[in-house]
Short mmCIF file of C-alpha atoms in Angstrom, two decimals:
data_model
loop_
_atom_site.label_atom_id
_atom_site.label_comp_id
_atom_site.label_asym_id
_atom_site.label_seq_id
_atom_site.Cartn_x
_atom_site.Cartn_y
_atom_site.Cartn_z
CA MET A 3 109.08 -61.75 -13.68
CA LYS A 4 105.91 -64.14 -12.41
CA TRP A 5 105.72 -67.40 -10.56
CA VAL A 6 102.89 -69.53 -12.52
CA LEU A 7 101.28 -72.29 -11.40
CA SER A 8 102.60 -75.04 -14.21
CA HIS A 9 100.92 -78.41 -12.83
CA GLN A 10 98.91 -79.08 -10.24
CA SER A 11 97.66 -82.45 -8.24
CA THR A 12 96.56 -83.95 -5.30
CA ASP A 13 100.21 -84.22 -3.84
CA ASN A 14 102.61 -81.80 -5.52
CA HIS A 15 102.07 -78.11 -7.01
CA LYS A 16 105.04 -77.32 -9.66
CA TRP A 17 105.74 -73.66 -10.31
CA LEU A 18 107.94 -71.78 -12.96
CA LEU A 19 109.22 -68.54 -13.00
CA GLN A 20 108.95 -67.08 -16.49
CA ASP A 21 110.63 -63.79 -17.79
CA ALA A 22 113.46 -64.17 -15.75
CA PRO A 23 117.01 -64.23 -16.71
CA GLU A 24 117.60 -67.40 -15.07
CA THR A 25 115.26 -70.37 -15.19
CA ALA A 26 113.89 -71.58 -12.04
CA GLN A 27 111.42 -73.77 -11.12
CA PHE A 28 110.21 -75.59 -7.74
CA THR A 29 107.71 -78.11 -6.45
CA TYR A 30 106.08 -78.27 -3.42
CA ASN A 31 104.93 -81.69 -2.04
CA LEU A 32 101.98 -81.00 0.15
CA GLN A 33 102.42 -84.69 2.08
CA ASN A 34 105.89 -83.99 3.01
CA HIS A 35 105.84 -80.18 3.31
CA SER A 36 108.91 -80.48 0.93
CA ILE A 37 110.14 -77.86 -1.38
CA ARG A 38 112.52 -78.85 -4.31
CA ILE A 39 113.94 -76.14 -6.20
CA LYS A 40 115.88 -76.32 -9.50
CA GLY A 41 117.92 -73.88 -10.62
CA LYS A 42 121.50 -73.65 -11.24
CA SER A 43 121.47 -76.45 -8.44
CA SER A 44 118.39 -78.41 -6.90
CA ARG A 45 117.87 -78.24 -3.55
CA LEU A 46 115.54 -80.05 -1.13
CA PHE A 47 113.81 -77.90 1.51
CA PHE A 48 111.22 -78.56 4.15
CA LEU A 49 108.60 -75.95 5.84
CA GLU A 50 107.66 -76.94 9.48
CA PRO A 51 105.23 -74.84 11.63
CA SER A 52 106.94 -73.80 14.86
CA GLY A 53 106.48 -72.20 18.44
CA PHE A 54 103.47 -72.20 20.84
CA PHE A 55 102.55 -68.24 21.59
CA GLN A 56 104.24 -66.87 18.70
CA LYS A 57 103.99 -69.14 15.56
CA LYS A 58 105.89 -69.28 12.82
CA ILE A 59 107.31 -71.20 9.96
CA VAL A 60 110.86 -72.23 9.50
CA LEU A 61 112.94 -73.55 6.51
CA ARG A 62 115.01 -76.22 6.92
CA SER A 63 117.58 -77.76 4.59
CA GLU A 64 117.59 -81.62 3.79
CA TYR A 65 119.77 -81.84 6.43
CA GLY A 66 117.84 -80.26 9.13
CA VAL A 67 119.61 -76.92 9.37
CA LEU A 68 117.78 -73.96 9.95
CA LEU A 69 117.40 -71.45 7.03
CA ALA A 70 114.51 -68.94 7.15
CA GLU A 71 112.01 -68.01 9.48
CA SER A 72 109.00 -65.61 9.38
CA PRO A 73 106.65 -65.18 11.85
CA ALA A 74 103.65 -63.65 10.20
CA VAL A 75 103.39 -65.34 6.70
CA ALA A 76 100.02 -65.40 6.86
CA THR A 77 99.67 -61.50 6.94
CA LYS A 78 99.65 -59.20 3.71
CA GLU A 79 103.17 -57.57 5.17
CA GLY A 80 106.20 -59.26 7.48
CA THR A 81 109.47 -59.98 8.28
CA LEU A 82 111.67 -62.98 6.99
CA LEU A 83 115.10 -64.04 8.50
CA MET A 84 117.13 -66.11 6.09
CA ASN A 85 120.44 -66.89 7.13
CA GLY A 86 121.02 -64.38 9.86
CA LEU A 87 119.74 -61.45 7.22
CA LYS A 88 116.35 -59.72 7.54
CA TYR A 89 114.01 -58.82 4.66
CA PHE A 90 110.47 -57.40 4.81
CA PHE A 91 108.23 -58.82 2.35
CA GLN A 92 104.55 -57.55 1.42
CA TRP A 93 101.86 -58.95 -0.91
CA GLU A 94 99.79 -56.26 -2.63
CA ASN A 95 97.73 -57.00 -6.25
CA ASN A 96 98.89 -60.42 -6.75
CA GLN A 97 102.68 -58.93 -6.23
CA LEU A 98 105.26 -60.08 -3.99
CA SER A 99 107.84 -57.51 -2.95
CA LEU A 100 111.08 -58.33 -0.90
CA PHE A 101 112.67 -55.45 0.78
CA ASP A 102 116.02 -55.26 3.05
CA LYS A 103 116.47 -53.98 6.41
CA ASN A 104 116.86 -50.59 5.23
CA LYS A 105 113.50 -51.20 3.32
CA ASN A 106 115.10 -51.06 -0.30
CA LEU A 107 113.33 -52.84 -2.68
CA VAL A 108 115.35 -55.97 -2.96
CA SER A 109 113.32 -57.89 -5.47
CA SER A 110 109.33 -58.21 -7.01
CA VAL A 111 107.72 -60.62 -8.57
CA ALA A 112 103.93 -61.09 -9.78
CA ILE A 113 102.44 -64.48 -8.46
CA GLU A 114 99.55 -65.57 -10.59
CA ALA A 115 96.27 -65.59 -8.54
CA ALA A 116 98.34 -64.81 -5.16
CA ASP A 117 95.46 -62.96 -3.81
CA GLU A 118 93.28 -66.16 -3.47
CA MET A 119 95.87 -68.43 -2.10
CA ALA A 120 96.01 -70.31 1.22
CA ARG A 121 98.24 -69.33 3.85
CA GLU A 122 101.00 -72.17 3.31
CA ALA A 123 100.91 -71.72 -0.65
CA GLN A 124 101.86 -67.96 0.05
CA ALA A 125 104.79 -69.28 2.60
CA VAL A 126 105.80 -71.71 0.12
CA LEU A 127 106.00 -68.71 -2.50
CA LEU A 128 107.69 -66.48 -0.03
CA PHE A 129 110.47 -68.78 1.06
CA CYS A 130 111.56 -69.97 -2.53
CA HIS A 131 111.73 -66.50 -3.89
CA ALA A 132 113.30 -65.42 -1.03
CA TRP A 133 116.25 -68.61 -1.23
CA LEU A 134 116.55 -67.74 -5.01
CA VAL A 135 117.30 -64.01 -4.06
CA TYR A 136 119.69 -64.54 -1.46
CA ALA A 137 121.06 -67.51 -3.22
CA SER A 138 121.88 -64.91 -6.39
CA GLN A 139 122.90 -62.07 -3.94
CA HIS A 140 125.20 -64.02 -2.02
CA PRO A 141 126.66 -67.05 -4.45
CA LYS A 142 129.70 -68.09 -2.04
CA THR A 143 127.48 -68.32 0.98
CA ARG A 144 124.87 -70.64 -1.23
CA GLU A 145 127.85 -72.71 -2.13
CA ASP A 146 128.79 -73.49 1.57
CA LEU A 147 124.91 -74.28 2.17
CA LEU A 148 125.04 -77.01 -0.44
CA VAL A 149 126.84 -78.70 1.45
CA ALA A 150 125.97 -77.81 5.20
#
């Protein structure tokens, strides 16, 4: 699998997931810090910085519900808390890898020019990919969150 930037304008970046069992795409609006993920269903999320001494980035649903947070997105590796589950992530050689709490590989995806990306773009890709992984592993929870 590979995330590829398919369209880029001053306000929007559109990414497509290639070579995946299910088609997926997301569009990131730089002005509103919104992410629209389209796969089996369509979801709208918002990214926002949070914290004063310990800065982190949080992901909120279209209803303002806190879904995920990561204190160290700007680094090559760190943690991601999504709906109560802890994941570890690692960026290496244009590759994003997600691990579960026992450090078992959950998913690995290639990302076009990931090493040259801005921190915000890396955060968007991390949260989008983690959401798709989480939603595929927890289909009942995903349906509950669609109406949360």
